[in-house]
Amino acid sequence: MLHLFEPGEVNVTEIRDSATEKAGIDVKVLRFDEAHPVISGNKLYKLNYFLETAVSNGVRRLVTFGGAYSNHLVATAFAGSQLQFETVGIVRGEKPRFLSPTLLACESYGMKLTYVSRSEYAERTKARMPVFDPVFPEQLVIPEGGYHPLGAEGAAGMMDHINLLRPTHICVAIGTATTFAGILRKAGDATVIGVPVLKNLTDTHNRLFYLDGGKKMGKNIIWNEYHFGGYAKRNEELIEFMNRIYMQHHLPSDFVYTAKMLYAVFEKIKQGFFTKGSRIVCVHTGGLQGNQSLPPGSLVF
Ligand SMILES: *Cc1c(COP(=O)(O)O)cnc(C)c1O
């Protein structure tokens, strides 16, 4: 791994309440959100091998894609600024009158932003593109969200920290499923549970096949019923849950990814899903900056 971002140690928040007590289980949250104040924990890992490829091919520029609140976009901007690559972000939709905090952060890291219509964006991100094209040797194209075998390989680096906790179950939010695939590669006997945050993400297993090249996969489970209506959708119940776990367990979460995953885990604990003695590790992938798109005062943190 490039040692640009690698945290020496990742903190753990223990979840202990009457439900975990009753179930006789051990629940820990591994705080990759704390790896960097702006950049989501998993995004840095996913970028690792793209960056290595860029360095070894002597490219000058990184090009990638994302929406106005994309954690991936800002992580790429940051990584580019650290390694002295030019960065170009292709942003979905018209240029907003006021830039989101995410886009402002991208610009502050020197990223050049280009806005394209939703239909053009969909067209451009549809194809599985070659990352490095010898015809355009000056640039490396990173697919949206790092969705590529190189992204999964980088995400597998998170397991060095996760495995130290000897989990029987590992829980993680799914966007593109790149992080999930990376974790699954190195999960050994642990069961990996993925919680999609998109409504229509029903092709997770095809995604895993693409990301892992059809290698033998570990045990995995998808909980498809916790997307709260779709990507970045939310309701009162989710926001209340976020405030409650912050007050009870000092655990901040983001409403797009980690809150939905944690909500699912808390529900499943109440339903008796986990057998006595289970050691559950929930992977906090970060994303807290996305909460800035909520109405002020929604959250107590
Ligand atoms: C991007 C992101 C995810 C999803 O990761 P994928 O590899 O796309 O599945 C999860 N959590 C947070 C906080 C993210 O920013």
PDB file of C-alpha atoms and ligand atoms in Angstrom:
ATOM      1  CA  MET A   1       0.000   0.000   0.000  1.00  0.00           C
ATOM      2  CA  LEU A   2       1.062   3.591  -0.516  1.00  0.00           C
ATOM      3  CA  HIS A   3       1.639   4.965   2.926  1.00  0.00           C
ATOM      4  CA  LEU A   4      -0.045   8.233   2.144  1.00  0.00           C
ATOM      5  CA  PHE A   5      -3.085   7.572   4.274  1.00  0.00           C
ATOM      6  CA  GLU A   6      -2.557   4.318   6.091  1.00  0.00           C
ATOM      7  CA  PRO A   7      -3.652   4.912   9.691  1.00  0.00           C
ATOM      8  CA  GLY A   8      -1.345   3.283  12.236  1.00  0.00           C
ATOM      9  CA  GLU A   9      -4.250   2.364  14.433  1.00  0.00           C
ATOM     10  CA  VAL A  10      -8.001   2.544  14.015  1.00  0.00           C
ATOM     11  CA  ASN A  11     -10.117   3.316  17.076  1.00  0.00           C
ATOM     12  CA  VAL A  12     -12.934   1.100  18.248  1.00  0.00           C
ATOM     13  CA  THR A  13     -16.282   2.104  19.745  1.00  0.00           C
ATOM     14  CA  GLU A  14     -17.891  -0.670  21.780  1.00  0.00           C
ATOM     15  CA  ILE A  15     -21.659  -0.952  21.671  1.00  0.00           C
ATOM     16  CA  ARG A  16     -23.092  -2.255  24.919  1.00  0.00           C
ATOM     17  CA  ASP A  17     -26.742  -1.980  25.796  1.00  0.00           C
ATOM     18  CA  SER A  18     -29.576  -4.151  27.075  1.00  0.00           C
ATOM     19  CA  ALA A  19     -30.048  -5.756  23.636  1.00  0.00           C
ATOM     20  CA  THR A  20     -26.404  -6.831  23.203  1.00  0.00           C
ATOM     21  CA  GLU A  21     -26.382  -7.990  26.812  1.00  0.00           C
ATOM     22  CA  LYS A  22     -29.506 -10.081  26.318  1.00  0.00           C
ATOM     23  CA  ALA A  23     -28.157 -11.591  23.082  1.00  0.00           C
ATOM     24  CA  GLY A  24     -24.785 -12.357  24.672  1.00  0.00           C
ATOM     25  CA  ILE A  25     -22.860 -10.784  21.798  1.00  0.00           C
ATOM     26  CA  ASP A  26     -19.913  -8.459  21.389  1.00  0.00           C
ATOM     27  CA  VAL A  27     -20.415  -5.493  19.039  1.00  0.00           C
ATOM     28  CA  LYS A  28     -17.630  -3.162  17.970  1.00  0.00           C
ATOM     29  CA  VAL A  29     -17.539  -0.328  15.472  1.00  0.00           C
ATOM     30  CA  LEU A  30     -14.206   0.163  13.739  1.00  0.00           C
ATOM     31  CA  ARG A  31     -13.780   3.889  13.184  1.00  0.00           C
ATOM     32  CA  PHE A  32     -12.244   4.388   9.743  1.00  0.00           C
ATOM     33  CA  ASP A  33     -14.164   7.684   9.767  1.00  0.00           C
ATOM     34  CA  GLU A  34     -11.407   9.001  12.023  1.00  0.00           C
ATOM     35  CA  ALA A  35      -8.615   8.167   9.587  1.00  0.00           C
ATOM     36  CA  HIS A  36      -8.883  11.638   8.064  1.00  0.00           C
ATOM     37  CA  PRO A  37     -11.056  14.691   8.914  1.00  0.00           C
ATOM     38  CA  VAL A  38     -12.402  15.235   5.389  1.00  0.00           C
ATOM     39  CA  ILE A  39     -11.826  12.050   3.486  1.00  0.00           C
ATOM     40  CA  SER A  40     -13.992   8.961   4.034  1.00  0.00           C
ATOM     41  CA  GLY A  41     -12.079   6.027   5.457  1.00  0.00           C
ATOM     42  CA  ASN A  42     -12.847   3.509   2.752  1.00  0.00           C
ATOM     43  CA  LYS A  43     -12.263   5.893  -0.155  1.00  0.00           C
ATOM     44  CA  LEU A  44      -8.561   6.233   0.555  1.00  0.00           C
ATOM     45  CA  TYR A  45      -8.154   2.473   0.601  1.00  0.00           C
ATOM     46  CA  LYS A  46     -10.096   2.061  -2.631  1.00  0.00           C
ATOM     47  CA  LEU A  47      -7.865   4.590  -4.374  1.00  0.00           C
ATOM     48  CA  ASN A  48      -4.598   2.953  -3.398  1.00  0.00           C
ATOM     49  CA  TYR A  49      -3.918   0.788  -6.453  1.00  0.00           C
ATOM     50  CA  PHE A  50      -5.244   3.365  -8.897  1.00  0.00           C
ATOM     51  CA  LEU A  51      -2.668   5.745  -7.483  1.00  0.00           C
ATOM     52  CA  GLU A  52       0.058   3.139  -7.674  1.00  0.00           C
ATOM     53  CA  THR A  53      -0.854   2.484 -11.313  1.00  0.00           C
ATOM     54  CA  ALA A  54      -0.792   6.214 -11.992  1.00  0.00           C
ATOM     55  CA  VAL A  55       2.630   6.570 -10.400  1.00  0.00           C
ATOM     56  CA  SER A  56       4.116   3.580 -12.206  1.00  0.00           C
ATOM     57  CA  ASN A  57       2.793   4.723 -15.603  1.00  0.00           C
ATOM     58  CA  GLY A  58       3.975   8.283 -15.091  1.00  0.00           C
ATOM     59  CA  VAL A  59       0.546   9.836 -15.716  1.00  0.00           C
ATOM     60  CA  ARG A  60      -0.035  13.504 -15.055  1.00  0.00           C
ATOM     61  CA  ARG A  61      -3.751  13.648 -14.460  1.00  0.00           C
ATOM     62  CA  LEU A  62      -6.469  11.698 -12.624  1.00  0.00           C
ATOM     63  CA  VAL A  63      -9.994  11.898 -14.022  1.00  0.00           C
ATOM     64  CA  THR A  64     -13.015  10.688 -12.080  1.00  0.00           C
ATOM     65  CA  PHE A  65     -16.766  11.062 -11.608  1.00  0.00           C
ATOM     66  CA  GLY A  66     -19.256  11.889  -8.865  1.00  0.00           C
ATOM     67  CA  GLY A  67     -22.281  13.837  -7.663  1.00  0.00           C
ATOM     68  CA  ALA A  68     -22.231  17.106  -5.709  1.00  0.00           C
ATOM     69  CA  TYR A  69     -21.839  15.234  -2.386  1.00  0.00           C
ATOM     70  CA  SER A  70     -19.522  12.495  -3.589  1.00  0.00           C
ATOM     71  CA  ASN A  71     -17.052  11.296  -0.962  1.00  0.00           C
ATOM     72  CA  HIS A  72     -15.104   9.623  -3.754  1.00  0.00           C
ATOM     73  CA  LEU A  73     -14.636  12.879  -5.660  1.00  0.00           C
ATOM     74  CA  VAL A  74     -13.151  14.725  -2.703  1.00  0.00           C
ATOM     75  CA  ALA A  75     -10.929  11.766  -1.774  1.00  0.00           C
ATOM     76  CA  THR A  76      -9.511  11.752  -5.315  1.00  0.00           C
ATOM     77  CA  ALA A  77      -8.956  15.523  -5.175  1.00  0.00           C
ATOM     78  CA  PHE A  78      -7.111  15.133  -1.884  1.00  0.00           C
ATOM     79  CA  ALA A  79      -4.984  12.199  -3.074  1.00  0.00           C
ATOM     80  CA  GLY A  80      -4.092  14.096  -6.248  1.00  0.00           C
ATOM     81  CA  SER A  81      -2.996  17.111  -4.238  1.00  0.00           C
ATOM     82  CA  GLN A  82      -0.772  14.918  -2.057  1.00  0.00           C
ATOM     83  CA  LEU A  83       0.884  13.144  -4.993  1.00  0.00           C
ATOM     84  CA  GLN A  84       1.031  16.133  -7.307  1.00  0.00           C
ATOM     85  CA  PHE A  85      -1.366  14.865  -9.936  1.00  0.00           C
ATOM     86  CA  GLU A  86      -3.721  17.214 -11.702  1.00  0.00           C
ATOM     87  CA  THR A  87      -7.271  16.123 -10.963  1.00  0.00           C
ATOM     88  CA  VAL A  88     -10.428  16.505 -13.012  1.00  0.00           C
ATOM     89  CA  GLY A  89     -13.853  15.789 -11.524  1.00  0.00           C
ATOM     90  CA  ILE A  90     -16.764  15.181 -13.867  1.00  0.00           C
ATOM     91  CA  VAL A  91     -19.798  16.208 -11.832  1.00  0.00           C
ATOM     92  CA  ARG A  92     -23.324  14.945 -12.407  1.00  0.00           C
ATOM     93  CA  GLY A  93     -25.836  17.701 -13.197  1.00  0.00           C
ATOM     94  CA  GLU A  94     -25.822  21.444 -13.822  1.00  0.00           C
ATOM     95  CA  LYS A  95     -23.400  23.633 -11.946  1.00  0.00           C
ATOM     96  CA  PRO A  96     -25.259  24.642  -8.759  1.00  0.00           C
ATOM     97  CA  ARG A  97     -25.529  28.323  -7.864  1.00  0.00           C
ATOM     98  CA  PHE A  98     -23.864  27.573  -4.536  1.00  0.00           C
ATOM     99  CA  LEU A  99     -21.247  24.848  -4.501  1.00  0.00           C
ATOM    100  CA  SER A 100     -21.764  22.093  -1.914  1.00  0.00           C
ATOM    101  CA  PRO A 101     -19.155  21.807   0.859  1.00  0.00           C
ATOM    102  CA  THR A 102     -17.905  18.714  -0.973  1.00  0.00           C
ATOM    103  CA  LEU A 103     -17.344  20.550  -4.252  1.00  0.00           C
ATOM    104  CA  LEU A 104     -15.728  23.457  -2.409  1.00  0.00           C
ATOM    105  CA  ALA A 105     -13.357  20.987  -0.758  1.00  0.00           C
ATOM    106  CA  CYS A 106     -12.580  19.461  -4.180  1.00  0.00           C
ATOM    107  CA  GLU A 107     -11.703  22.900  -5.522  1.00  0.00           C
ATOM    108  CA  SER A 108      -9.587  23.677  -2.480  1.00  0.00           C
ATOM    109  CA  TYR A 109      -7.522  20.573  -3.288  1.00  0.00           C
ATOM    110  CA  GLY A 110      -7.045  21.898  -6.803  1.00  0.00           C
ATOM    111  CA  MET A 111      -9.540  19.710  -8.642  1.00  0.00           C
ATOM    112  CA  LYS A 112     -10.906  21.086 -11.894  1.00  0.00           C
ATOM    113  CA  LEU A 113     -14.655  20.470 -11.976  1.00  0.00           C
ATOM    114  CA  THR A 114     -16.612  19.884 -15.175  1.00  0.00           C
ATOM    115  CA  TYR A 115     -20.401  19.708 -15.019  1.00  0.00           C
ATOM    116  CA  VAL A 116     -22.332  17.438 -17.370  1.00  0.00           C
ATOM    117  CA  SER A 117     -26.059  16.760 -17.711  1.00  0.00           C
ATOM    118  CA  ARG A 118     -27.484  13.753 -15.922  1.00  0.00           C
ATOM    119  CA  SER A 119     -27.988  11.917 -19.201  1.00  0.00           C
ATOM    120  CA  GLU A 120     -24.458  12.564 -20.385  1.00  0.00           C
ATOM    121  CA  TYR A 121     -23.155  11.548 -16.981  1.00  0.00           C
ATOM    122  CA  ALA A 122     -25.093   8.285 -17.156  1.00  0.00           C
ATOM    123  CA  GLU A 123     -23.700   7.661 -20.628  1.00  0.00           C
ATOM    124  CA  ARG A 124     -20.115   8.342 -19.560  1.00  0.00           C
ATOM    125  CA  THR A 125     -20.206   6.195 -16.426  1.00  0.00           C
ATOM    126  CA  LYS A 126     -22.098   3.277 -17.968  1.00  0.00           C
ATOM    127  CA  ALA A 127     -19.181   1.554 -19.641  1.00  0.00           C
ATOM    128  CA  ARG A 128     -16.541  -0.362 -17.731  1.00  0.00           C
ATOM    129  CA  MET A 129     -13.624   1.666 -18.890  1.00  0.00           C
ATOM    130  CA  PRO A 130      -9.953   0.860 -19.053  1.00  0.00           C
ATOM    131  CA  VAL A 131      -8.216   2.707 -16.264  1.00  0.00           C
ATOM    132  CA  PHE A 132      -5.050   3.344 -18.219  1.00  0.00           C
ATOM    133  CA  ASP A 133      -5.327   3.855 -21.968  1.00  0.00           C
ATOM    134  CA  PRO A 134      -1.976   3.937 -23.818  1.00  0.00           C
ATOM    135  CA  VAL A 135      -3.588   6.234 -26.402  1.00  0.00           C
ATOM    136  CA  PHE A 136      -3.975   8.862 -23.639  1.00  0.00           C
ATOM    137  CA  PRO A 137      -0.911   8.086 -21.536  1.00  0.00           C
ATOM    138  CA  GLU A 138      -1.086  11.375 -19.662  1.00  0.00           C
ATOM    139  CA  GLN A 139      -4.212  10.416 -17.738  1.00  0.00           C
ATOM    140  CA  LEU A 140      -5.704   7.703 -15.580  1.00  0.00           C
ATOM    141  CA  VAL A 141      -9.476   7.330 -15.413  1.00  0.00           C
ATOM    142  CA  ILE A 142     -10.896   6.133 -12.106  1.00  0.00           C
ATOM    143  CA  PRO A 143     -14.461   4.803 -12.423  1.00  0.00           C
ATOM    144  CA  GLU A 144     -17.204   6.340 -10.271  1.00  0.00           C
ATOM    145  CA  GLY A 145     -16.778   5.187  -6.668  1.00  0.00           C
ATOM    146  CA  GLY A 146     -13.617   3.263  -7.576  1.00  0.00           C
ATOM    147  CA  TYR A 147     -15.816   0.467  -8.910  1.00  0.00           C
ATOM    148  CA  HIS A 148     -13.099  -1.703 -10.443  1.00  0.00           C
ATOM    149  CA  PRO A 149     -11.022  -4.736  -9.355  1.00  0.00           C
ATOM    150  CA  LEU A 150      -8.225  -2.310  -8.380  1.00  0.00           C
ATOM    151  CA  GLY A 151     -10.639  -0.571  -6.016  1.00  0.00           C
ATOM    152  CA  ALA A 152     -11.599  -3.850  -4.352  1.00  0.00           C
ATOM    153  CA  GLU A 153      -7.959  -4.815  -3.997  1.00  0.00           C
ATOM    154  CA  GLY A 154      -7.311  -1.554  -2.175  1.00  0.00           C
ATOM    155  CA  ALA A 155     -10.363  -1.948   0.074  1.00  0.00           C
ATOM    156  CA  ALA A 156      -9.039  -5.375   1.112  1.00  0.00           C
ATOM    157  CA  GLY A 157      -6.327  -3.439   2.968  1.00  0.00           C
ATOM    158  CA  MET A 158      -8.953  -2.522   5.577  1.00  0.00           C
ATOM    159  CA  MET A 159      -8.931  -6.156   6.674  1.00  0.00           C
ATOM    160  CA  ASP A 160      -5.515  -5.742   8.315  1.00  0.00           C
ATOM    161  CA  HIS A 161      -7.340  -3.717  10.962  1.00  0.00           C
ATOM    162  CA  ILE A 162     -10.629  -5.626  10.949  1.00  0.00           C
ATOM    163  CA  ASN A 163      -9.043  -9.075  11.445  1.00  0.00           C
ATOM    164  CA  LEU A 164      -7.264  -7.903  14.618  1.00  0.00           C
ATOM    165  CA  LEU A 165     -10.706  -7.959  16.273  1.00  0.00           C
ATOM    166  CA  ARG A 166     -11.264 -11.634  15.320  1.00  0.00           C
ATOM    167  CA  PRO A 167     -14.847 -11.109  14.105  1.00  0.00           C
ATOM    168  CA  THR A 168     -17.417 -13.808  13.418  1.00  0.00           C
ATOM    169  CA  HIS A 169     -19.443 -11.210  11.467  1.00  0.00           C
ATOM    170  CA  ILE A 170     -18.358  -8.092   9.575  1.00  0.00           C
ATOM    171  CA  CYS A 171     -21.031  -5.527   8.629  1.00  0.00           C
ATOM    172  CA  VAL A 172     -20.549  -2.861   5.979  1.00  0.00           C
ATOM    173  CA  ALA A 173     -22.688  -0.465   3.908  1.00  0.00           C
ATOM    174  CA  ILE A 174     -22.846  -1.114   0.153  1.00  0.00           C
ATOM    175  CA  GLY A 175     -22.785   1.610  -2.505  1.00  0.00           C
ATOM    176  CA  THR A 176     -20.937   0.225  -5.514  1.00  0.00           C
ATOM    177  CA  ALA A 177     -20.036  -2.967  -3.522  1.00  0.00           C
ATOM    178  CA  THR A 178     -16.315  -2.358  -4.075  1.00  0.00           C
ATOM    179  CA  THR A 179     -15.559  -2.149  -0.351  1.00  0.00           C
ATOM    180  CA  PHE A 180     -17.729  -5.192   0.349  1.00  0.00           C
ATOM    181  CA  ALA A 181     -15.843  -7.196  -2.305  1.00  0.00           C
ATOM    182  CA  GLY A 182     -12.483  -6.187  -0.864  1.00  0.00           C
ATOM    183  CA  ILE A 183     -13.476  -7.202   2.657  1.00  0.00           C
ATOM    184  CA  LEU A 184     -14.882 -10.484   1.409  1.00  0.00           C
ATOM    185  CA  ARG A 185     -11.539 -11.392  -0.162  1.00  0.00           C
ATOM    186  CA  LYS A 186      -9.809 -11.531   3.175  1.00  0.00           C
ATOM    187  CA  ALA A 187     -12.624 -12.390   5.568  1.00  0.00           C
ATOM    188  CA  GLY A 188     -11.574 -15.997   6.178  1.00  0.00           C
ATOM    189  CA  ASP A 189     -14.291 -17.755   8.180  1.00  0.00           C
ATOM    190  CA  ALA A 190     -16.162 -14.590   9.118  1.00  0.00           C
ATOM    191  CA  THR A 191     -19.541 -13.910   7.530  1.00  0.00           C
ATOM    192  CA  VAL A 192     -19.620 -10.574   5.712  1.00  0.00           C
ATOM    193  CA  ILE A 193     -22.962  -8.777   5.836  1.00  0.00           C
ATOM    194  CA  GLY A 194     -23.654  -6.023   3.327  1.00  0.00           C
ATOM    195  CA  VAL A 195     -26.385  -3.403   3.625  1.00  0.00           C
ATOM    196  CA  PRO A 196     -27.159  -1.744   0.257  1.00  0.00           C
ATOM    197  CA  VAL A 197     -28.086   1.922   0.579  1.00  0.00           C
ATOM    198  CA  LEU A 198     -29.644   2.026  -2.893  1.00  0.00           C
ATOM    199  CA  LYS A 199     -33.101   0.739  -3.567  1.00  0.00           C
ATOM    200  CA  ASN A 200     -32.477  -1.103  -6.783  1.00  0.00           C
ATOM    201  CA  LEU A 201     -29.140  -2.617  -6.044  1.00  0.00           C
ATOM    202  CA  THR A 202     -30.188  -6.187  -6.714  1.00  0.00           C
ATOM    203  CA  ASP A 203     -27.139  -7.227  -8.718  1.00  0.00           C
ATOM    204  CA  THR A 204     -24.640  -7.418  -5.861  1.00  0.00           C
ATOM    205  CA  HIS A 205     -23.502 -10.906  -6.819  1.00  0.00           C
ATOM    206  CA  ASN A 206     -22.795  -9.878 -10.429  1.00  0.00           C
ATOM    207  CA  ARG A 207     -20.847  -6.949  -9.059  1.00  0.00           C
ATOM    208  CA  LEU A 208     -18.802  -9.240  -6.835  1.00  0.00           C
ATOM    209  CA  PHE A 209     -18.060 -11.429  -9.832  1.00  0.00           C
ATOM    210  CA  TYR A 210     -16.747  -8.453 -11.811  1.00  0.00           C
ATOM    211  CA  LEU A 211     -14.755  -7.060  -8.887  1.00  0.00           C
ATOM    212  CA  ASP A 212     -13.233 -10.354  -7.836  1.00  0.00           C
ATOM    213  CA  GLY A 213     -12.864 -12.042 -11.195  1.00  0.00           C
ATOM    214  CA  GLY A 214     -14.921 -15.021 -10.061  1.00  0.00           C
ATOM    215  CA  LYS A 215     -12.569 -16.107  -7.292  1.00  0.00           C
ATOM    216  CA  LYS A 216     -13.965 -18.321  -4.578  1.00  0.00           C
ATOM    217  CA  MET A 217     -15.846 -16.077  -2.215  1.00  0.00           C
ATOM    218  CA  GLY A 218     -16.329 -16.159   1.522  1.00  0.00           C
ATOM    219  CA  LYS A 219     -19.657 -16.394   3.337  1.00  0.00           C
ATOM    220  CA  ASN A 220     -21.803 -13.368   2.708  1.00  0.00           C
ATOM    221  CA  ILE A 221     -25.301 -12.097   3.361  1.00  0.00           C
ATOM    222  CA  ILE A 222     -27.100  -9.098   1.864  1.00  0.00           C
ATOM    223  CA  TRP A 223     -29.764  -7.292   3.885  1.00  0.00           C
ATOM    224  CA  ASN A 224     -31.717  -5.529   1.180  1.00  0.00           C
ATOM    225  CA  GLU A 225     -34.482  -3.940   3.227  1.00  0.00           C
ATOM    226  CA  TYR A 226     -32.663  -1.052   4.927  1.00  0.00           C
ATOM    227  CA  HIS A 227     -32.223   1.487   2.115  1.00  0.00           C
ATOM    228  CA  PHE A 228     -34.916   3.842   3.545  1.00  0.00           C
ATOM    229  CA  GLY A 229     -36.383   4.488   0.107  1.00  0.00           C
ATOM    230  CA  GLY A 230     -33.147   4.799  -1.846  1.00  0.00           C
ATOM    231  CA  TYR A 231     -29.819   6.555  -2.153  1.00  0.00           C
ATOM    232  CA  ALA A 232     -29.567   9.560   0.221  1.00  0.00           C
ATOM    233  CA  LYS A 233     -33.245   9.112   1.168  1.00  0.00           C
ATOM    234  CA  ARG A 234     -34.059   9.335   4.848  1.00  0.00           C
ATOM    235  CA  ASN A 235     -36.900   9.701   7.317  1.00  0.00           C
ATOM    236  CA  GLU A 236     -37.440  10.941  10.876  1.00  0.00           C
ATOM    237  CA  GLU A 237     -36.799   7.498  12.259  1.00  0.00           C
ATOM    238  CA  LEU A 238     -33.318   7.346  10.745  1.00  0.00           C
ATOM    239  CA  ILE A 239     -32.390  10.819  12.004  1.00  0.00           C
ATOM    240  CA  GLU A 240     -33.688   9.969  15.495  1.00  0.00           C
ATOM    241  CA  PHE A 241     -31.678   6.767  15.432  1.00  0.00           C
ATOM    242  CA  MET A 242     -28.523   8.721  14.524  1.00  0.00           C
ATOM    243  CA  ASN A 243     -29.071  11.123  17.402  1.00  0.00           C
ATOM    244  CA  ARG A 244     -29.781   8.274  19.818  1.00  0.00           C
ATOM    245  CA  ILE A 245     -26.632   6.266  19.018  1.00  0.00           C
ATOM    246  CA  TYR A 246     -24.600   9.427  19.219  1.00  0.00           C
ATOM    247  CA  MET A 247     -25.927  10.223  22.688  1.00  0.00           C
ATOM    248  CA  GLN A 248     -25.803   6.639  23.984  1.00  0.00           C
ATOM    249  CA  HIS A 249     -22.577   5.401  22.419  1.00  0.00           C
ATOM    250  CA  HIS A 250     -20.720   8.554  21.285  1.00  0.00           C
ATOM    251  CA  LEU A 251     -21.024   7.234  17.765  1.00  0.00           C
ATOM    252  CA  PRO A 252     -21.506   9.723  14.912  1.00  0.00           C
ATOM    253  CA  SER A 253     -22.849   8.316  11.642  1.00  0.00           C
ATOM    254  CA  ASP A 254     -23.786   9.640   8.207  1.00  0.00           C
ATOM    255  CA  PHE A 255     -27.328   9.362   6.895  1.00  0.00           C
ATOM    256  CA  VAL A 256     -26.320   8.083   3.431  1.00  0.00           C
ATOM    257  CA  TYR A 257     -24.290   5.015   4.398  1.00  0.00           C
ATOM    258  CA  THR A 258     -23.234   4.161   7.916  1.00  0.00           C
ATOM    259  CA  ALA A 259     -26.491   5.064   9.707  1.00  0.00           C
ATOM    260  CA  LYS A 260     -28.455   2.665   7.491  1.00  0.00           C
ATOM    261  CA  MET A 261     -25.956  -0.137   8.092  1.00  0.00           C
ATOM    262  CA  LEU A 262     -25.975   0.447  11.856  1.00  0.00           C
ATOM    263  CA  TYR A 263     -29.769   0.673  11.943  1.00  0.00           C
ATOM    264  CA  ALA A 264     -29.931  -2.724  10.238  1.00  0.00           C
ATOM    265  CA  VAL A 265     -27.501  -4.249  12.736  1.00  0.00           C
ATOM    266  CA  PHE A 266     -29.419  -2.875  15.748  1.00  0.00           C
ATOM    267  CA  GLU A 267     -32.689  -4.226  14.295  1.00  0.00           C
ATOM    268  CA  LYS A 268     -31.212  -7.654  13.625  1.00  0.00           C
ATOM    269  CA  ILE A 269     -29.814  -7.815  17.157  1.00  0.00           C
ATOM    270  CA  LYS A 270     -33.300  -7.146  18.538  1.00  0.00           C
ATOM    271  CA  GLN A 271     -34.713  -9.827  16.253  1.00  0.00           C
ATOM    272  CA  GLY A 272     -32.225 -12.383  17.622  1.00  0.00           C
ATOM    273  CA  PHE A 273     -30.321 -12.856  14.360  1.00  0.00           C
ATOM    274  CA  PHE A 274     -26.898 -13.244  16.001  1.00  0.00           C
ATOM    275  CA  THR A 275     -26.203 -16.320  18.107  1.00  0.00           C
ATOM    276  CA  LYS A 276     -24.706 -16.050  21.572  1.00  0.00           C
ATOM    277  CA  GLY A 277     -20.959 -15.477  21.497  1.00  0.00           C
ATOM    278  CA  SER A 278     -20.936 -13.723  18.094  1.00  0.00           C
ATOM    279  CA  ARG A 279     -18.261 -11.055  17.672  1.00  0.00           C
ATOM    280  CA  ILE A 280     -19.646  -8.433  15.330  1.00  0.00           C
ATOM    281  CA  VAL A 281     -17.495  -5.759  13.748  1.00  0.00           C
ATOM    282  CA  CYS A 282     -19.329  -2.890  12.061  1.00  0.00           C
ATOM    283  CA  VAL A 283     -17.091  -1.014   9.640  1.00  0.00           C
ATOM    284  CA  HIS A 284     -17.496   2.752   9.968  1.00  0.00           C
ATOM    285  CA  THR A 285     -16.591   3.867   6.458  1.00  0.00           C
ATOM    286  CA  GLY A 286     -16.826   7.608   7.223  1.00  0.00           C
ATOM    287  CA  GLY A 287     -18.892   9.965   5.085  1.00  0.00           C
ATOM    288  CA  LEU A 288     -19.723  12.343   7.933  1.00  0.00           C
ATOM    289  CA  GLN A 289     -19.211  15.377   5.676  1.00  0.00           C
ATOM    290  CA  GLY A 290     -22.356  14.303   3.763  1.00  0.00           C
ATOM    291  CA  ASN A 291     -24.454  15.282   6.819  1.00  0.00           C
ATOM    292  CA  GLN A 292     -23.860  18.910   5.848  1.00  0.00           C
ATOM    293  CA  SER A 293     -26.619  18.529   3.288  1.00  0.00           C
ATOM    294  CA  LEU A 294     -29.202  18.012   6.098  1.00  0.00           C
ATOM    295  CA  PRO A 295     -31.243  20.967   7.363  1.00  0.00           C
ATOM    296  CA  PRO A 296     -29.275  22.715  10.130  1.00  0.00           C
ATOM    297  CA  GLY A 297     -30.186  21.452  13.597  1.00  0.00           C
ATOM    298  CA  SER A 298     -31.295  17.975  12.447  1.00  0.00           C
ATOM    299  CA  LEU A 299     -28.461  16.317  14.322  1.00  0.00           C
ATOM    300  CA  VAL A 300     -27.141  16.769  17.840  1.00  0.00           C
ATOM    301  CA  PHE A 301     -23.569  16.330  16.569  1.00  0.00           C
TER     302      PHE A 301
HETATM  303  C1  LIG B   1     -18.611   5.384  -0.677  1.00  0.00           C
HETATM  304  C2  LIG B   1     -19.033   4.984   0.670  1.00  0.00           C
HETATM  305  C3  LIG B   1     -19.514   3.678   0.955  1.00  0.00           C
HETATM  306  C4  LIG B   1     -19.759   2.667  -0.111  1.00  0.00           C
HETATM  307  O1  LIG B   1     -18.614   2.047  -0.607  1.00  0.00           O
HETATM  308  P1  LIG B   1     -18.693   1.153  -1.915  1.00  0.00           P
HETATM  309  O2  LIG B   1     -17.320   0.626  -2.020  1.00  0.00           O
HETATM  310  O3  LIG B   1     -19.045   2.053  -3.063  1.00  0.00           O
HETATM  311  O4  LIG B   1     -19.722   0.109  -1.724  1.00  0.00           O
HETATM  312  C5  LIG B   1     -19.809   3.378   2.264  1.00  0.00           C
HETATM  313  N1  LIG B   1     -19.688   4.296   3.239  1.00  0.00           N
HETATM  314  C6  LIG B   1     -19.257   5.541   3.009  1.00  0.00           C
HETATM  315  C7  LIG B   1     -19.189   6.498   4.123  1.00  0.00           C
HETATM  316  C8  LIG B   1     -18.920   5.934   1.724  1.00  0.00           C
HETATM  317  O5  LIG B   1     -18.523   7.199   1.504  1.00  0.00           O
END
